[in-house]
CSV table of C-alpha atoms and ligand atoms in Angstrom, one decimal:
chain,number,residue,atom,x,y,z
A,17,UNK,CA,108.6,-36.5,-32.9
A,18,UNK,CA,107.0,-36.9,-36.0
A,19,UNK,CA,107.9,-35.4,-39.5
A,20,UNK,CA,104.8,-33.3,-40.3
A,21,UNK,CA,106.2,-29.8,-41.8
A,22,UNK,CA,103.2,-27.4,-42.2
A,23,UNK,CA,102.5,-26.5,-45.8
A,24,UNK,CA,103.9,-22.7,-45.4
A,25,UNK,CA,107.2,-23.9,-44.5
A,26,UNK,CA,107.6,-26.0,-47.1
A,27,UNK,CA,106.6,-23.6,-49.6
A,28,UNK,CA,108.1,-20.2,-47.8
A,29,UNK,CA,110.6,-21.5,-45.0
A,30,UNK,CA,108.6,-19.7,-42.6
A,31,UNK,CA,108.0,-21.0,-39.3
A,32,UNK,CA,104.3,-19.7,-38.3
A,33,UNK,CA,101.6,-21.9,-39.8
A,34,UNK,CA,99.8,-18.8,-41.2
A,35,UNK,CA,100.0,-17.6,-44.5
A,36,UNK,CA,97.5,-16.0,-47.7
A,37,UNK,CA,97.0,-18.3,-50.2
A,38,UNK,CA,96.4,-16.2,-53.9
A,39,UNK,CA,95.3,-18.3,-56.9
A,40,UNK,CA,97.1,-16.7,-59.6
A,41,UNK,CA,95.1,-18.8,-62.5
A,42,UNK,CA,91.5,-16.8,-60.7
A,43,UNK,CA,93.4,-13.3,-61.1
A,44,UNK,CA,94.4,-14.5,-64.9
A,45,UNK,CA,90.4,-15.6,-65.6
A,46,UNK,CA,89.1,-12.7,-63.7
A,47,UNK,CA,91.4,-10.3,-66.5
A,48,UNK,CA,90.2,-12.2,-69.1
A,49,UNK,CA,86.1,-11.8,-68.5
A,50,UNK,CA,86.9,-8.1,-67.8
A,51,UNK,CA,88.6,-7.8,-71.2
A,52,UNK,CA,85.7,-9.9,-72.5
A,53,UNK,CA,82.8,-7.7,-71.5
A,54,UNK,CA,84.5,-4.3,-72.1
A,55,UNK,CA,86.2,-5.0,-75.4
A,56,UNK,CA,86.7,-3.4,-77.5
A,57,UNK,CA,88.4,-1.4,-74.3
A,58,UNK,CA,91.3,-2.3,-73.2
A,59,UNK,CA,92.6,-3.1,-69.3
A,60,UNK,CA,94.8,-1.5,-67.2
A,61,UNK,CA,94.6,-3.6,-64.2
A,62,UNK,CA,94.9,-2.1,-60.5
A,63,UNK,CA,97.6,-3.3,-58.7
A,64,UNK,CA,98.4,-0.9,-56.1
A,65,UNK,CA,98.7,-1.6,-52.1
A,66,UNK,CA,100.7,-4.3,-53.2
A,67,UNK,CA,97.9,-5.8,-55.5
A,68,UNK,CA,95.1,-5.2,-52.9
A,69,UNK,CA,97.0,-7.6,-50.1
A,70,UNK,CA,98.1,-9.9,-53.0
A,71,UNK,CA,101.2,-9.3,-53.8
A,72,UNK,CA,101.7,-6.6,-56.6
A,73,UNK,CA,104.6,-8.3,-58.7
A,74,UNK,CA,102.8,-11.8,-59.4
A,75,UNK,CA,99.6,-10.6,-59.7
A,76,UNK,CA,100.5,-8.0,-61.9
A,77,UNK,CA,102.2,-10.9,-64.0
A,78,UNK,CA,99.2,-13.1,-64.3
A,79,UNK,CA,96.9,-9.9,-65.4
A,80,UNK,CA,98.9,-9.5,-68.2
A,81,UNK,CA,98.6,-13.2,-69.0
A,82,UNK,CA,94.9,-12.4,-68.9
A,83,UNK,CA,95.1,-9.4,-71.3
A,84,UNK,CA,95.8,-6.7,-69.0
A,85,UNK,CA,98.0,-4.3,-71.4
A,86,UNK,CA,99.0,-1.7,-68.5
A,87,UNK,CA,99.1,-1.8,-64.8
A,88,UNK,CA,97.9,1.1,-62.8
A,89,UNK,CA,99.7,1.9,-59.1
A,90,UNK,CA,99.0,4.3,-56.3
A,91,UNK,CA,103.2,5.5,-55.7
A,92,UNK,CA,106.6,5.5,-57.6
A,93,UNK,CA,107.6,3.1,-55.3
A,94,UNK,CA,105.0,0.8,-56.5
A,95,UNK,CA,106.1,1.1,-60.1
A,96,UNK,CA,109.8,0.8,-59.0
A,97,UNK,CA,108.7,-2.4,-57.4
A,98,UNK,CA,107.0,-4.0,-60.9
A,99,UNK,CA,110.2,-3.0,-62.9
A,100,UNK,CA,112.8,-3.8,-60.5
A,101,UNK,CA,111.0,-7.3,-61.1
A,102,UNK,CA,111.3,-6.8,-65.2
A,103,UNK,CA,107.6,-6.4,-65.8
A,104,UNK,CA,107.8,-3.9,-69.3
A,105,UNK,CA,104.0,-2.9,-69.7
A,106,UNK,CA,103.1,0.9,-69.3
A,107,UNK,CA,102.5,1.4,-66.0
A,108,UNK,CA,100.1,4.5,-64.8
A,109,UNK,CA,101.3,6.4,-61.6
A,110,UNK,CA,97.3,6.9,-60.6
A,111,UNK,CA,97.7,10.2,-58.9
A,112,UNK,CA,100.2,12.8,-59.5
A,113,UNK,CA,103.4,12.0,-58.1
A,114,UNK,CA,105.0,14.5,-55.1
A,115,UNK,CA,108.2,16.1,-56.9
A,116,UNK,CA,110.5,14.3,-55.2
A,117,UNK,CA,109.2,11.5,-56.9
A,118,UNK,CA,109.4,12.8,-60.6
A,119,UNK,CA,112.9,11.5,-61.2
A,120,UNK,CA,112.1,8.0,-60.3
A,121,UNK,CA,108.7,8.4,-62.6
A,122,UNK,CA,111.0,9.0,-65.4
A,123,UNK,CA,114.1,6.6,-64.8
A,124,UNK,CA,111.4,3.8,-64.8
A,125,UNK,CA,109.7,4.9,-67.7
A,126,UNK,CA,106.8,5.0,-65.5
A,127,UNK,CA,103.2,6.9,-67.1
A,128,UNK,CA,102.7,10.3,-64.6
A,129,UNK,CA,99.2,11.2,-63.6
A,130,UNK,CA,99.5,15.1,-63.7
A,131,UNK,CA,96.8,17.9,-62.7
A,132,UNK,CA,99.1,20.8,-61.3
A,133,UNK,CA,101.6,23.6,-62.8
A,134,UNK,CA,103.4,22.2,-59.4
A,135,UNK,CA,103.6,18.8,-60.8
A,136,UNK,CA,104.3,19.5,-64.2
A,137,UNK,CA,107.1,21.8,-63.4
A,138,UNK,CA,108.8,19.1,-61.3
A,139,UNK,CA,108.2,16.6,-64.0
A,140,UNK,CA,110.1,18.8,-67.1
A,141,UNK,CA,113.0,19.0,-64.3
A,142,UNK,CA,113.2,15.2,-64.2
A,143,UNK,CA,113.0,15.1,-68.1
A,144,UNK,CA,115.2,17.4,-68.8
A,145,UNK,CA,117.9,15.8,-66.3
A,146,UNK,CA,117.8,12.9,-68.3
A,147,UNK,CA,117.9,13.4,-71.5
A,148,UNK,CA,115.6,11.1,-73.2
A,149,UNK,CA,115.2,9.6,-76.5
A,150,UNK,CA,111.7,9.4,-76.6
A,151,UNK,CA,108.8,11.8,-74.5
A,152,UNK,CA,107.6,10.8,-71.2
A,153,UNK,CA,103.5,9.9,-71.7
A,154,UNK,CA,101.8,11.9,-69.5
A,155,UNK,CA,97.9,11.4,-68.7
A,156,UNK,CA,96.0,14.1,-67.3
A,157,UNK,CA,93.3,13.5,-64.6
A,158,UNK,CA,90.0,15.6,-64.4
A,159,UNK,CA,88.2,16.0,-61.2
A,160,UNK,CA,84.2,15.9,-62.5
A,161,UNK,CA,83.1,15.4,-58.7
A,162,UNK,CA,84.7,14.0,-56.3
A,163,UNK,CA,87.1,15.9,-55.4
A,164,UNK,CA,90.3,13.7,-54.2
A,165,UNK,CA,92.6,15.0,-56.9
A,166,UNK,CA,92.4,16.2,-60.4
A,167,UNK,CA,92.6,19.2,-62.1
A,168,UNK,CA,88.5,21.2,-62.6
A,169,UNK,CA,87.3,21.2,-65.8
A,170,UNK,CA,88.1,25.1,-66.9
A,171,UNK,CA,92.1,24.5,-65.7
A,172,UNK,CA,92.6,21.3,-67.3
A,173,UNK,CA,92.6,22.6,-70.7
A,174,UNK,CA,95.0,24.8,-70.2
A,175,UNK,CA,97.4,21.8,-69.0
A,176,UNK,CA,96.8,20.2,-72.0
A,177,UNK,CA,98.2,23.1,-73.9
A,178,UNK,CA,101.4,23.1,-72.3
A,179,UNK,CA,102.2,19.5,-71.8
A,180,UNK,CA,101.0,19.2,-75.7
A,181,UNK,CA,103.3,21.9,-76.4
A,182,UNK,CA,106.5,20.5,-74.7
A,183,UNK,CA,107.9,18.2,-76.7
A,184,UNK,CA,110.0,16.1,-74.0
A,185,UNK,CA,106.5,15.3,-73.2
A,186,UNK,CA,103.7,13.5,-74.8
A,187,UNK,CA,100.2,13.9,-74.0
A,188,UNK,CA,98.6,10.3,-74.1
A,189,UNK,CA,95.7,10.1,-72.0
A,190,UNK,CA,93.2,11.9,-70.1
A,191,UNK,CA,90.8,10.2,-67.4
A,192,UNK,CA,88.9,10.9,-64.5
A,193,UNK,CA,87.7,9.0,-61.2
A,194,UNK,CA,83.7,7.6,-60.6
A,195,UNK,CA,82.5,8.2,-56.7
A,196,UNK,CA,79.5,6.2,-57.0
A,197,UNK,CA,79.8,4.0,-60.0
A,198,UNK,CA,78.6,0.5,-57.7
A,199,UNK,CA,75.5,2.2,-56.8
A,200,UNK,CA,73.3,1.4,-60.2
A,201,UNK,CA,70.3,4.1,-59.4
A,202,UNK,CA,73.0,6.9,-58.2
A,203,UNK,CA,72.8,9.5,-61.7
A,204,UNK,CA,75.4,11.1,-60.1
A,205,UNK,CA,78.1,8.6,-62.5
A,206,UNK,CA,76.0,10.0,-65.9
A,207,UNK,CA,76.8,13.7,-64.6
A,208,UNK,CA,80.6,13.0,-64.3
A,209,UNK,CA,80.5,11.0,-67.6
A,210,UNK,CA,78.6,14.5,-69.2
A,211,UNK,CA,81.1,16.6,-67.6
A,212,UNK,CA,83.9,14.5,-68.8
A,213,UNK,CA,82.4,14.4,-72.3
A,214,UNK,CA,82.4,18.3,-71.9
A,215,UNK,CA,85.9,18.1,-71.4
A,216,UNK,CA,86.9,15.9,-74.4
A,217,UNK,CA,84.7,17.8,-76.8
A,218,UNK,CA,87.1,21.2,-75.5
A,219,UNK,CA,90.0,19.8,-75.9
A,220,UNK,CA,89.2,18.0,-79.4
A,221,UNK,CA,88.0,21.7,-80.3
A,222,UNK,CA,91.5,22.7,-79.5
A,223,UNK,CA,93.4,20.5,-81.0
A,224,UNK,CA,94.8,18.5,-77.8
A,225,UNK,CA,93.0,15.6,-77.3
A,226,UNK,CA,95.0,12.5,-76.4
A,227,UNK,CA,94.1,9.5,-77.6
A,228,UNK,CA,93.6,7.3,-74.6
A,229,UNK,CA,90.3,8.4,-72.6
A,230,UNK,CA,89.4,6.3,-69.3
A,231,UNK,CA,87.1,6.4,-66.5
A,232,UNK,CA,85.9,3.2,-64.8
A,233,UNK,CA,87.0,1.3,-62.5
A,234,UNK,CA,85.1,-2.1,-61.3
A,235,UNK,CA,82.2,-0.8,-61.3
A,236,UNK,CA,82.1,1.6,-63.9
A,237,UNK,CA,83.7,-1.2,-66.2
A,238,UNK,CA,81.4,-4.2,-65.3
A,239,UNK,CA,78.0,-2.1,-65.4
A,240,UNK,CA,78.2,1.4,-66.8
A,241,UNK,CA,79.1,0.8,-70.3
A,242,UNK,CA,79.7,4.5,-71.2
A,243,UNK,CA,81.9,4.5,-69.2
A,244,UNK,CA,84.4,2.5,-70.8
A,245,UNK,CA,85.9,4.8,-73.6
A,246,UNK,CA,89.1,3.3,-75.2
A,247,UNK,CA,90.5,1.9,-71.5
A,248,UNK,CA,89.1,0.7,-67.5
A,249,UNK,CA,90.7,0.4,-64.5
A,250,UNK,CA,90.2,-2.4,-62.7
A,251,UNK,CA,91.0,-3.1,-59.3
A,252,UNK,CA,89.2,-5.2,-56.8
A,253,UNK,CA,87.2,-6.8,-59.9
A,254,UNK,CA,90.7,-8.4,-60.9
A,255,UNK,CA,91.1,-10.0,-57.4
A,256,UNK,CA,87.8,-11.6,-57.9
A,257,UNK,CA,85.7,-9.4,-55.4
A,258,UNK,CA,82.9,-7.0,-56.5
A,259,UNK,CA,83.0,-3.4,-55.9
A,260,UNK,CA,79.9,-3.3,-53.7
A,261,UNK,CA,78.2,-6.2,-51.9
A,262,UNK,CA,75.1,-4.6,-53.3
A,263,UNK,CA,76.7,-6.0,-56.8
A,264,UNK,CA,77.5,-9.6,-56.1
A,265,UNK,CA,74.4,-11.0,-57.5
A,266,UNK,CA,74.8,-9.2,-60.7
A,267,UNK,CA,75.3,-11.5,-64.1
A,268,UNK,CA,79.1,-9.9,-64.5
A,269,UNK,CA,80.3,-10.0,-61.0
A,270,UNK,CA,79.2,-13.4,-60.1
A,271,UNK,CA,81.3,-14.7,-63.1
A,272,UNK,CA,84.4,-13.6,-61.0
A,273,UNK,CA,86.4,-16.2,-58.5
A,274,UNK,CA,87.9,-14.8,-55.0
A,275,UNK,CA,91.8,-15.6,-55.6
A,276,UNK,CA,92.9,-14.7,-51.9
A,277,UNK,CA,91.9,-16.9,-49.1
A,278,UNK,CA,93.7,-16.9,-45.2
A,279,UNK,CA,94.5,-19.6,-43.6
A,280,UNK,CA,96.4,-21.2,-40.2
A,281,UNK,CA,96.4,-24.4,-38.3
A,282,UNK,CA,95.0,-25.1,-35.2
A,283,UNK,CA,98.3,-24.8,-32.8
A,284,UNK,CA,96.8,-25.6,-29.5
A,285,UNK,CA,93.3,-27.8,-28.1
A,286,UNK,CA,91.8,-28.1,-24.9
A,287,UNK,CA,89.0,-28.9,-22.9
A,288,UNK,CA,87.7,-25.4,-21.1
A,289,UNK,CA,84.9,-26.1,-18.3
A,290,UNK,CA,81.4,-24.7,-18.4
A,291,UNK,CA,81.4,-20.8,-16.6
A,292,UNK,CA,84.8,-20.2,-17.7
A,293,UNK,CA,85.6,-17.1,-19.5
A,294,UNK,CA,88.1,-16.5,-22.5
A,295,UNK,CA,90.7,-13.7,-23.8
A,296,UNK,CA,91.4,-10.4,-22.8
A,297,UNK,CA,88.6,-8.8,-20.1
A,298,UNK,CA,86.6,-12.5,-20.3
A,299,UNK,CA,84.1,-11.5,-22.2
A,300,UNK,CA,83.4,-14.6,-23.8
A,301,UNK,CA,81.9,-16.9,-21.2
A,302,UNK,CA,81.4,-20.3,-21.9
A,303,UNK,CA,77.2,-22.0,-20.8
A,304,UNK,CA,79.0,-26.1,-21.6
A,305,UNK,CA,82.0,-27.1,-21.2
A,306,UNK,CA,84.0,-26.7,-24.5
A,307,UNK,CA,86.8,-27.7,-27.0
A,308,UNK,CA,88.4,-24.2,-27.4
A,309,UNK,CA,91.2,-24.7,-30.4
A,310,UNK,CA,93.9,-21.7,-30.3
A,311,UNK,CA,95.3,-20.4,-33.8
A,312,UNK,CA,98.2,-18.4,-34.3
A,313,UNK,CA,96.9,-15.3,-36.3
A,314,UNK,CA,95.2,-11.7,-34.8
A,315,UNK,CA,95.2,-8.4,-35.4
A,316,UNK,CA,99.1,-8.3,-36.1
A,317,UNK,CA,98.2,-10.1,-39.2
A,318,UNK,CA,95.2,-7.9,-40.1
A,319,UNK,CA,92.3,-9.9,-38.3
A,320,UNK,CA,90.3,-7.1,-36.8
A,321,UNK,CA,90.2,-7.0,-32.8
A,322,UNK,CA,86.4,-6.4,-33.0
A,323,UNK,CA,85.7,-9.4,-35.5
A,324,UNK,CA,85.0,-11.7,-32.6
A,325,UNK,CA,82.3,-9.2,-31.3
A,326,UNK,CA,80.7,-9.0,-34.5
A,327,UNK,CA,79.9,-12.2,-34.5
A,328,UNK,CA,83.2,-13.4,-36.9
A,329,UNK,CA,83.1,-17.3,-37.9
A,330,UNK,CA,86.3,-19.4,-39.0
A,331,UNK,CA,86.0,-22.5,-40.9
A,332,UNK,CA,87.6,-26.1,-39.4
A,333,UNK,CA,86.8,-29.6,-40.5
A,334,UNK,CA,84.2,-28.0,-43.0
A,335,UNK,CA,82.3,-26.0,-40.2
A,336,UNK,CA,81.8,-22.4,-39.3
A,337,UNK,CA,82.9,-21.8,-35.8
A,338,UNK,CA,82.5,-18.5,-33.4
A,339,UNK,CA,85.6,-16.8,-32.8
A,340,UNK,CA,85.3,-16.9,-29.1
A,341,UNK,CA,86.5,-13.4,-26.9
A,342,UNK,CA,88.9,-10.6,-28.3
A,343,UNK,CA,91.1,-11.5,-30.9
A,344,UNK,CA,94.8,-11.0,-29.6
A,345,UNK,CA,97.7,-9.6,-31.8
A,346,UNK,CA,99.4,-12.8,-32.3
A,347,UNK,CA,96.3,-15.4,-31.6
A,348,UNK,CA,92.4,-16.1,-31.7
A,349,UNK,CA,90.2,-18.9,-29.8
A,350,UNK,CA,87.8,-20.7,-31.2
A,351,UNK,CA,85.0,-22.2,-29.6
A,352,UNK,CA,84.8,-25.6,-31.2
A,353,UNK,CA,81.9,-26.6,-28.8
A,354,UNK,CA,81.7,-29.9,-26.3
A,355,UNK,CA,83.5,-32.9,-27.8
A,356,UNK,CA,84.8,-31.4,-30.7
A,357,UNK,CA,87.2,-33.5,-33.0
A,358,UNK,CA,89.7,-30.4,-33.8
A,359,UNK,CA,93.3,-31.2,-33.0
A,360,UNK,CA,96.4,-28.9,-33.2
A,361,UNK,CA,97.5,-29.0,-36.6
A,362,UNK,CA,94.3,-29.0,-38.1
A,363,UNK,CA,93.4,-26.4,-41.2
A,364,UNK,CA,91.5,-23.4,-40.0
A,365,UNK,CA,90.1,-21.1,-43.4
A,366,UNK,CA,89.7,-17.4,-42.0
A,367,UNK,CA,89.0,-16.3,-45.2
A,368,UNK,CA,88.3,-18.7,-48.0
A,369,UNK,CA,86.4,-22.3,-49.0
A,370,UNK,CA,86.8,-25.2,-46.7
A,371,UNK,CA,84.3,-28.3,-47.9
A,372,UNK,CA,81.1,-26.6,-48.8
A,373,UNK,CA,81.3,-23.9,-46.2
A,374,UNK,CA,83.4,-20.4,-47.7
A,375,UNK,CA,83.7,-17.1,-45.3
A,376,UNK,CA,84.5,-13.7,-48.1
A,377,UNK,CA,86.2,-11.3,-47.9
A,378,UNK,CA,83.1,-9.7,-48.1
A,379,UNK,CA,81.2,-11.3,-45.6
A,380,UNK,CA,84.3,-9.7,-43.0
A,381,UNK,CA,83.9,-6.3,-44.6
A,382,UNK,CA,79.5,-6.2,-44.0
A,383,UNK,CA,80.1,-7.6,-40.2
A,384,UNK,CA,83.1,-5.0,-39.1
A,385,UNK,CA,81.0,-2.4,-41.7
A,386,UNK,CA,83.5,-2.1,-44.0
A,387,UNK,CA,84.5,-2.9,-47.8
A,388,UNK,CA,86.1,-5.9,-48.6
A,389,UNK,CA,89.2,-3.5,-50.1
A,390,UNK,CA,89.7,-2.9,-46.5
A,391,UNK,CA,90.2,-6.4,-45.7
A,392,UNK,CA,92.3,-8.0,-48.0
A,393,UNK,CA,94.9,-4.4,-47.9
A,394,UNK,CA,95.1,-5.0,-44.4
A,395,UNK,CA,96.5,-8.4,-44.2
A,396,UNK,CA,99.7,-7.8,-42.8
A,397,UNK,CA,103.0,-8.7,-44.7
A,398,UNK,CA,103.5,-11.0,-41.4
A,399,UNK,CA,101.7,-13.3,-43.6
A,400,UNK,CA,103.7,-15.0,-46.1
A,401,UNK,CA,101.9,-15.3,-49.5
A,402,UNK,CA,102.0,-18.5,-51.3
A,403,UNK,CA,100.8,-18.6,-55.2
A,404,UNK,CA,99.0,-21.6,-56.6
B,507,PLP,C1,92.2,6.3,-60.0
B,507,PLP,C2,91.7,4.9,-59.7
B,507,PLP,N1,91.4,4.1,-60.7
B,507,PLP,C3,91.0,2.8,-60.5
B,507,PLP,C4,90.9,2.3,-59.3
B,507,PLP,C5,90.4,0.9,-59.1
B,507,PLP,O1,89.2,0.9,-58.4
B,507,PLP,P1,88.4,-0.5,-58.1
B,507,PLP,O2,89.2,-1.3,-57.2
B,507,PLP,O3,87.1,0.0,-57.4
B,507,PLP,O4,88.2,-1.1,-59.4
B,507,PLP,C6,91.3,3.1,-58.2
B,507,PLP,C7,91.2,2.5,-56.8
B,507,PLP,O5,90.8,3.1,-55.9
B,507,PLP,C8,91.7,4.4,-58.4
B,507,PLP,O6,92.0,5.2,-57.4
């Protein structure tokens, strides 16, 4: 018996040679060209779905060592998560939190998003419950179109009234959300700017303007510079991946580096005869005989079942390599062709660079017709993460 021990168990302790590989120093440079191009904006960097499959806590550590100055999350939960682990930068809750969820928003000192009476009712209860020394920050979201969540126009003006009125609160910012801000010929992004700048002008006209306006996201931040008012909101731009994959070959995109890549080892090799079929209903049949290498990852751990019918590719010894009949929840084949030199134990790249050859995130996301968001959120936390 030999001594080999796989690189994730001597990094993680776990078992399964599997893991997702994030380089931390990519997220940190990625944060620091996104600061570059907006300045004089500032960055409140994404980091919610645990860091888009990242790994929210040390991605949202090596944003800040980028420049990020807040960090923006989906839940209360999420922000629990980034305090619990002592990270101190304001941290926006990015839609208005259920009222069960107010009292945590306050405890953690957390920044509510807030576009209902509902939500602002529930939020004065949590204040007043705890008697702070200073006023929870509240930022108000606009819906200019398209209508997820926000308050309209007319009725956010009169939100602004109260929550400037209140004093256990203070009225810090007020943003809004771009639909189409990755398609460059879509005017539909310079209507929601105008209609935001409609809403800025009203409330500067009454008095209750805060003083922290934001609207972009990737997209809007990279290419739409009026969009970028005093702050942007990065997300998948921080994790190296463009919005669109209509935008990779666009001057401030292509500066960005992929930090996430998914990787295995081979845990199995043999020899399958010519006419054979593989996987569930045999719908891979083989025309030569073949070296078929199993590896220990499927849809369990977020590789889609269809990817092997949509052509999917893995990379071993430097070379792409079909995915060869249904991928299985715990396992895939790959056909490694006649006389192939793959042995178990070998490095397989699912996602990521291997020699010259690379598979993205993206290239995934355009073959199952999908967005590479989809991709990286849905690698399971069956994967252990390991930070370079
Ligand atoms: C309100 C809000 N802002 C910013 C982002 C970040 O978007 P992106 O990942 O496209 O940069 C999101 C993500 O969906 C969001 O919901």
């Amino acid at each position: 018996m030999d001594s080999y021990i796989s690189p994730v168990k001597r990094v993680t302790g776990w078992l399964r040679p599997a893991w997702v590989e994030v380089d931390l120093a990519a997220v940190t440079a990625n944060v620091a060209h996104i600061c570059k191009v907006v300045a004089p904006a500032g960055v409140c960097a994404v980091v919610k779905a645990d860091g888009y499959g990242h790994g929210a806590v040390p991605v949202a550590r090596a944003a800040i060592a980028g420049g990020a100055v807040r960090l923006g999350v989906a839940l209360a939960e999420e922000g629990h998560e980034l305090r619990q682990a002592g990270v101190e930068v304001p941290v926006i809750v990015l839609s208005e939190p259920a009222p069960e969820a107010m009292q945590l928003v306050v405890e953690d000192n957390l920044t509510p998003t807030i576009y209902t009476e509902r939500g602002l009712a529930a939020l004065l209860d949590a204040a007043a419950l705890q008697a702070r020394a200073t006023a929870v920050p509240v930022h108000l979201k606009v819906d200019t179109g398209m209508h997820r969540v926000g308050a309209s126009p007319a009725h956010v003006l009169g939100l602004a009234r109260a929550v400037a009125a209140n004093p256990a609160l203070s009225l810090e910012g007020l943003y809004t959300h771009l639909a189409v801000a990755d398609d460059l010929a879509d005017p539909y992004t310079q209507e929601q700017l105008a209609s935001f700048d409609g809403v800025v002008s009203a409330l500067a006209a009454g008095g209750t303007l805060p003083s922290l306006l934001h609207a972009a996201n990737s997209a809007g931040a990279l290419v739409h510079p009026d969009s970028r008012y005093q702050m942007v909101r990065p997300g998948i731009a921080i994790y190296g991946l463009a919005p669109a994959s209509s935008m990779r070959g666009h001057p401030a995109v292509q500066a960005l580096m992929p930090a996430l890549s998914f990787k295995a080892e081979v845990s199995y090799v043999k020899e399958v005869a010519a006419g054979e079929a593989l996987s569930y209903g045999l719908h891979y049949r083989l025309l030569v005989s073949s070296v078929i290498a199993t590896v220990p990852v499927g849809y369990g751990d977020g590789a889609p079942r269809r990817l092997s019918q949509v052509g999917g590719e893995v990379l071993i010894g430097g070379r792409r390599w079909p995915i060869a009949g249904s991928v299985t929840m715990d396992q895939i084949l790959v056909d490694c062709g006649p006389g192939a030199e793959v042995k178990a134990g070998d490095e397989v790249v699912l996602i990521g660079r291997q020699g010259d050859e690379e598979v993205t995130a993206w290239e995934w996301a355009e073959r199952l017709g999908t967005i590479a968001y989809e991709v990286t959120c849905a690698l399971s936390p069956r994967l252990p993460r390991i930070y370079t």
